[in-house]
CSV table of C-alpha atoms in Angstrom, one decimal:
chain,number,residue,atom,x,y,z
A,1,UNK,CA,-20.4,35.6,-50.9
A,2,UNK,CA,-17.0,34.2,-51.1
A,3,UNK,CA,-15.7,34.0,-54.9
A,4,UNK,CA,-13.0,31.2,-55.4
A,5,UNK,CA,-10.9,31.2,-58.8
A,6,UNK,CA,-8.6,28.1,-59.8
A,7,UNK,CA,-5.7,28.1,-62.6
A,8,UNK,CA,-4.8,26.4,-64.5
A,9,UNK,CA,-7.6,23.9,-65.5
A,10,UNK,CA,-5.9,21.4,-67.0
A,11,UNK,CA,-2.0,20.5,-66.4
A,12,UNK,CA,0.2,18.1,-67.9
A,13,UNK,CA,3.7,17.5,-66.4
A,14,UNK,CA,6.5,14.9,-67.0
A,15,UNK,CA,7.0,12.0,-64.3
A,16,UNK,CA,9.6,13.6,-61.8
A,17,UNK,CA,8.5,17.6,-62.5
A,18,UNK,CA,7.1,19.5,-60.0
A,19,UNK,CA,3.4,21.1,-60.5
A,20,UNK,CA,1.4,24.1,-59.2
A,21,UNK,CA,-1.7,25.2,-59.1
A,22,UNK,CA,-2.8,28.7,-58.1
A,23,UNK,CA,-6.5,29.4,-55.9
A,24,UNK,CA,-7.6,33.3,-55.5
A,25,UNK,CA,-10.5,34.3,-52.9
A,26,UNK,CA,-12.4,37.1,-52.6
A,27,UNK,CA,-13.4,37.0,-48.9
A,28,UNK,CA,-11.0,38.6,-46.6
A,29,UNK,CA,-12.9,36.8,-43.9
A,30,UNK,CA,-12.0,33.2,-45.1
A,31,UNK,CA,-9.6,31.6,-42.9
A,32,UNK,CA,-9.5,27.9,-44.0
A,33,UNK,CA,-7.8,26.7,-47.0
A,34,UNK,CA,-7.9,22.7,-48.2
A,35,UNK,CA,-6.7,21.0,-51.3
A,36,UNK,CA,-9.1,17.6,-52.4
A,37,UNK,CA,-7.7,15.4,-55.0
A,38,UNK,CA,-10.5,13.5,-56.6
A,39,UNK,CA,-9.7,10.5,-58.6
A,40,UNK,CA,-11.6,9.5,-61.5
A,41,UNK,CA,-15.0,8.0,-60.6
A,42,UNK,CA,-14.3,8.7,-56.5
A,43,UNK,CA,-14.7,10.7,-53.9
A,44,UNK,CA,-12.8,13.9,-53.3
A,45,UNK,CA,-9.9,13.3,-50.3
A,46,UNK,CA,-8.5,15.6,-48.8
A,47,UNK,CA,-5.2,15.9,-49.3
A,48,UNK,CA,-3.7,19.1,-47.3
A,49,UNK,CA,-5.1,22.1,-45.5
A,50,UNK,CA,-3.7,25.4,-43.8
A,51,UNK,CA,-5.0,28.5,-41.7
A,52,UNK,CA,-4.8,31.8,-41.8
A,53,UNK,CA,-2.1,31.7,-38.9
A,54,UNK,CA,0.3,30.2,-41.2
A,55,UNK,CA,1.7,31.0,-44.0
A,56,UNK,CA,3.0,27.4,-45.5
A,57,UNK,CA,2.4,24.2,-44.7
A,58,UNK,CA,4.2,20.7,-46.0
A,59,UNK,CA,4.1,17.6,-45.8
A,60,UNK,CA,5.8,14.8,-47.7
A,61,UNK,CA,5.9,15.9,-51.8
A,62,UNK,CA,3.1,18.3,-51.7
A,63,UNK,CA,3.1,22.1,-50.3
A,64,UNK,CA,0.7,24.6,-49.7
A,65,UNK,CA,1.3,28.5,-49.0
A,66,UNK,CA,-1.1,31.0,-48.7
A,67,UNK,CA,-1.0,34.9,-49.1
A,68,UNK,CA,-3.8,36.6,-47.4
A,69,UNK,CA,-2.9,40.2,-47.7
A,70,UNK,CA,-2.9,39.3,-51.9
A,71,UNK,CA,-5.7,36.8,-51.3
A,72,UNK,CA,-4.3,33.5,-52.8
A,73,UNK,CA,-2.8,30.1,-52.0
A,74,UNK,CA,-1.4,27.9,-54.1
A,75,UNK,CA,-0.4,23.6,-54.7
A,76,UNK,CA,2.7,22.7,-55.5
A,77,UNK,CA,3.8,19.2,-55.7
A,78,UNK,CA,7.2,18.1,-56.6
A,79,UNK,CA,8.8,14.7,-57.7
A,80,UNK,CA,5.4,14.0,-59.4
A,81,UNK,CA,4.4,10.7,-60.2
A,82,UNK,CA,1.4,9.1,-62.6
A,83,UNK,CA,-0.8,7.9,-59.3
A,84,UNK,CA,-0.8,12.0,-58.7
A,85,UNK,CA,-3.2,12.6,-61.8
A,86,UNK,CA,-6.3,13.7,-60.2
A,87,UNK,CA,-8.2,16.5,-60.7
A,88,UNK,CA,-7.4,18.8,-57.8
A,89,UNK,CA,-10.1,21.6,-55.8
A,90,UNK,CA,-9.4,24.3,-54.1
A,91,UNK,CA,-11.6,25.4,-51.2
A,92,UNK,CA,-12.0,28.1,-48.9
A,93,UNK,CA,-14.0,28.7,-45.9
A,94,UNK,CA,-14.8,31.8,-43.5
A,95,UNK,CA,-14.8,29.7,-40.2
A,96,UNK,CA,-13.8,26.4,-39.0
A,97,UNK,CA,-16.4,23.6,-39.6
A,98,UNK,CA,-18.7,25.9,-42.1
A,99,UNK,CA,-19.6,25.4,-45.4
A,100,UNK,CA,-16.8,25.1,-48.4
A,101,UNK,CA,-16.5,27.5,-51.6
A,102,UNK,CA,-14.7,25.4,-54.4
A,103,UNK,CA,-12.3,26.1,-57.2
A,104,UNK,CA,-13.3,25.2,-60.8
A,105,UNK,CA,-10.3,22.2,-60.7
A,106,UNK,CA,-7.1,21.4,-61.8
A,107,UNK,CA,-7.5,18.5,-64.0
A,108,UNK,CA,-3.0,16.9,-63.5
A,109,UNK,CA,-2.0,14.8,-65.8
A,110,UNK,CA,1.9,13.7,-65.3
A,111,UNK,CA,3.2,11.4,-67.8
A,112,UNK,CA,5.1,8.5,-67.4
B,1,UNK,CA,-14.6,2.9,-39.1
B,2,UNK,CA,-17.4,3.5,-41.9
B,3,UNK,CA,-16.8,6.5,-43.5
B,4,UNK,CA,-19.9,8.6,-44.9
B,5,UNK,CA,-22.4,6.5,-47.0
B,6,UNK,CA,-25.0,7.4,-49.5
B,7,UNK,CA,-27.6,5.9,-51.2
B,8,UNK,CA,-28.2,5.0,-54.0
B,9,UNK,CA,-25.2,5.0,-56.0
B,10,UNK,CA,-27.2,5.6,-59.2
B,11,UNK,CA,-30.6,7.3,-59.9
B,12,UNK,CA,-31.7,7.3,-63.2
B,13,UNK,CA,-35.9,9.4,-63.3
B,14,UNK,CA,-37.9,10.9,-65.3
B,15,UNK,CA,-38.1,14.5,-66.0
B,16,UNK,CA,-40.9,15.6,-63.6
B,17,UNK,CA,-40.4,12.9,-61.0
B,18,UNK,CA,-39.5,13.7,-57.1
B,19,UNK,CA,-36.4,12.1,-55.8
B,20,UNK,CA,-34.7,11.5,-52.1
B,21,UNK,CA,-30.9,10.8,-51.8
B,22,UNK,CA,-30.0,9.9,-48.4
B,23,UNK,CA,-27.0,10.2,-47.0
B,24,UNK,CA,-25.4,9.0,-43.3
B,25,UNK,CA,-22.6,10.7,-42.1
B,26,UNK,CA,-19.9,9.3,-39.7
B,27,UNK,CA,-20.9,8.7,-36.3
B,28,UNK,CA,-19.8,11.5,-34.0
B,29,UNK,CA,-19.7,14.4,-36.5
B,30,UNK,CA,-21.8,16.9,-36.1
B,31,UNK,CA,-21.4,18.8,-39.7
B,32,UNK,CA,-23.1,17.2,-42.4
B,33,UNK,CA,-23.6,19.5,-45.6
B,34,UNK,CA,-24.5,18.7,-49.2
B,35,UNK,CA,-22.9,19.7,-52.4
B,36,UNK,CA,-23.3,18.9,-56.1
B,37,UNK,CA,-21.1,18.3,-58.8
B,38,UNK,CA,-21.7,18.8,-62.8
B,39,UNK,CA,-20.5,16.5,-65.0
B,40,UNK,CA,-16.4,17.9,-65.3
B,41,UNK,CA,-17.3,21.1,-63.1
B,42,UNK,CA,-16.4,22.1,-59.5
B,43,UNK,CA,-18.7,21.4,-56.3
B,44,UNK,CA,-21.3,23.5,-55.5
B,45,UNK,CA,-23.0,24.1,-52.2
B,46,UNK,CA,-26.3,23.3,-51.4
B,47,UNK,CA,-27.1,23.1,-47.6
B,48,UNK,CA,-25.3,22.9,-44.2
B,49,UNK,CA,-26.8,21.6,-41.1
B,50,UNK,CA,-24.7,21.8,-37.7
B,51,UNK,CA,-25.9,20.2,-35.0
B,52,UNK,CA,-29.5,21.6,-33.5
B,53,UNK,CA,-29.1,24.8,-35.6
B,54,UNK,CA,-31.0,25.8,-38.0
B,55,UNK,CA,-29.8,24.6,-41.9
B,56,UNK,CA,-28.0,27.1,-43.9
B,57,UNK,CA,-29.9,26.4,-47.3
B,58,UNK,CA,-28.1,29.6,-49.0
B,59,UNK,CA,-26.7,27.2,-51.9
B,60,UNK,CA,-30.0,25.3,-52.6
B,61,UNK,CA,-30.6,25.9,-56.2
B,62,UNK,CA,-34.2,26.8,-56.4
B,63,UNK,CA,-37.7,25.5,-53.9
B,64,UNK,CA,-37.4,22.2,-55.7
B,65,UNK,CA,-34.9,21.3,-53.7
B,66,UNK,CA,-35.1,20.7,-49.8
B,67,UNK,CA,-33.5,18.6,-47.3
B,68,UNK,CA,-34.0,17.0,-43.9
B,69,UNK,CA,-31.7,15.8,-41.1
B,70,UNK,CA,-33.5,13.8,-38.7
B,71,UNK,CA,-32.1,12.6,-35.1
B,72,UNK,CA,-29.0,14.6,-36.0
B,73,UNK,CA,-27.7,11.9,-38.3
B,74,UNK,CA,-29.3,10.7,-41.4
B,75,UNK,CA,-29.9,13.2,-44.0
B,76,UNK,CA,-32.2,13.1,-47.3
B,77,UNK,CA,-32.1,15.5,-49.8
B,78,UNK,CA,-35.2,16.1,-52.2
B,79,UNK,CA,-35.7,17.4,-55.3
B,80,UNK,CA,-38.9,18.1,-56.7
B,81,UNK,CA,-40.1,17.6,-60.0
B,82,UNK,CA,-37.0,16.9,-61.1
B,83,UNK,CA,-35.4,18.4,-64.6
B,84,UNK,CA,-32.9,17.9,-66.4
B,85,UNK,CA,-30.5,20.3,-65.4
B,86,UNK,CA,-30.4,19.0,-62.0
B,87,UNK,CA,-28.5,15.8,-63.3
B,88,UNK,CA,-25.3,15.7,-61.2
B,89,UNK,CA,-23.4,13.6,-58.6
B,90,UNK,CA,-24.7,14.4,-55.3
B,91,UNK,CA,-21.9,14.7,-52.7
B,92,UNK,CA,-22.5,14.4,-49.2
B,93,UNK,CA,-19.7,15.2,-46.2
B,94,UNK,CA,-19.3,15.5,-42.9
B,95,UNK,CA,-17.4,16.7,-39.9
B,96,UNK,CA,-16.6,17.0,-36.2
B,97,UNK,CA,-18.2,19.9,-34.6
B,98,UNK,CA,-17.2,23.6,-35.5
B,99,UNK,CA,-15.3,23.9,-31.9
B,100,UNK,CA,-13.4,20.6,-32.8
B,101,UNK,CA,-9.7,21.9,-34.4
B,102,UNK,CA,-10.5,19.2,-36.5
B,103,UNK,CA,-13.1,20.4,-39.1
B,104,UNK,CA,-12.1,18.3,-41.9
B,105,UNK,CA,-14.7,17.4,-44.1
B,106,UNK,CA,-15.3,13.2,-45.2
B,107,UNK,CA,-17.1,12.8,-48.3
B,108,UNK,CA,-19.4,10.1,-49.4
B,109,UNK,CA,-19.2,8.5,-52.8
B,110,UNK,CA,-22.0,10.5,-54.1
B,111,UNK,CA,-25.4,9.7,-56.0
B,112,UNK,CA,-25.1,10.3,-59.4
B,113,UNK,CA,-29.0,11.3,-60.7
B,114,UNK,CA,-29.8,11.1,-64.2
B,115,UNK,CA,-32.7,13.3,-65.1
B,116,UNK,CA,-34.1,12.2,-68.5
C-alpha cells in the first residue's frame, strides 16, 4: 500500500519567514496530493491540493509543487504569520474521491 | 450549509465495553470514510464506503471494529470490547462522488474515546 513520509515534524519560523515542508510517496499510482492544516483542538481543513497533471499550484501565501518522477511534493508558505501555526498533513491518494494516506505532520510554529 | 457532524463529542468507557460513534455526512456527498487519530500522530484509515459499493475496510484495525452506512447517509462505527489502545479521536469525512472533479474531503469534529 501507499507509504507517505512527512519532514520535518516540528518547525519553528520567525513572523514574516517563509516555511516548507517536504511529503515523499511510495505509490507511483497516487495521483492526488492535499495539504490539511489542523488547528489545535479542530478539525483538519483543507488548505490546498494538486494533481498529477500539474506540477505547481498557488494560491495567495501558500504553494504546492509536486515531483512525481522523484515521488515528492512539498509546502511552502511564505510571509508567515502566528494564525499559520497549525500542525500540517500531507496526503496522498491513487484516484479521485478514494481513501487518503497521511503524513506523520508538520507541527509550525512561527513566532511573533 | 451543515458541514459533517459527529456524535458524541466525547466518549469516555470502560475497558471491555462496546461503543458506536456516528457520524452524518453532508447531504449530497456520496464518500463518507472514517479515520483515527492518536493523540499527536497522523490519521489513519479505517474504512471507505462510496455510494452502493461495497466498504473498503482495508484500514480497520482488527474484527473489533466494524461499521455501517445505512440509507447511504448516516454512518456508525463500532468497536468491540473496547481497549485501551483504541483511545483516539475518531474523524469522520466526506465527499462528492468519485466522478465529481471535486473530491475534496470535509471533516467532522471527531469523537474523541477514552478507553480506561
Amino acid at each position: 500500500g501507499e507509504n507517505v513520509e512527512q519532514h520535518p515534524s516540528t518547525l519553528s519560523v520567525q513572523e514574516g519567514d517563509s516555511a516548507v515542508i517536504k511529503c515523499t510517496y511510495s505509490d507511483s499510482a497516487s495521483n492526488y496530493f492535499p495539504w490539511y492544516k489542523q488547528e489545535l483542538g479542530k478539525r483538519p481543513q483543507l488548505i490546498i491540493d494538486i494533481r498529477s497533471n500539474v506540477g505547481e499550484k498557488k494560491d495567495q501565501r501558500i504553494a504546492v509543487t509536486l515531483n512525481k518522477t522523484a515521488k515528492h511534493f512539498s509546502l511552502h508558505i511564505t510571509e508567515t504569520q502566528p494564525e499559520d501555526s497549525a500542525v500540517y498533513f500531507c496526503a496522498a491518494s491513487p484516484n479521485a474521491g478514494n481513501m487518503l494516506t497521511f503524513g506523520g505532520g508538520t507541527r509550525l510554529m512561527v513566532k511573533p | 450549509g451543515a458541514g459533517v457532524s459527529q456524535s458524541p463529542s466525547n466518549k469516555v468507557t470502560e475497558k471491555g465495553k462496546d461503543v458506536e460513534l456516528r457520524c452524518d455526512p453532508i447531504s449530497g456527498h456520496t464518500a463518507l470514510y472514517w479515520y483515527r487519530q492518536s493523540l499527536g500522530q497522523g490519521l489513519e484509515f479505517l474504512i471507505y464506503f462510496q455510494g452502493n459499493s461495497a466498504p473498503d475496510k482495508s484500514g480497520l484495525p482488527s474484527d473489533r471494529f466494524s461499521a455501517e452506512r445505512t440509507g447511504g447517509s448516516v454512518s456508525t462505527l463500532t468497536i468491540q470490547r473496547t481497549q485501551q489502545e483504541d483511545s483516539a479521536v475518531y474523524l469522520c469525512a466526506s465527499s462528492l462522488a468519485r466522478s465529481n472533479p471535486t473530491y475534496e474531503q470535509y471533516f467532522g469534529p471527531g469523537t474523541r474515546l477514552t478507553v480506561t
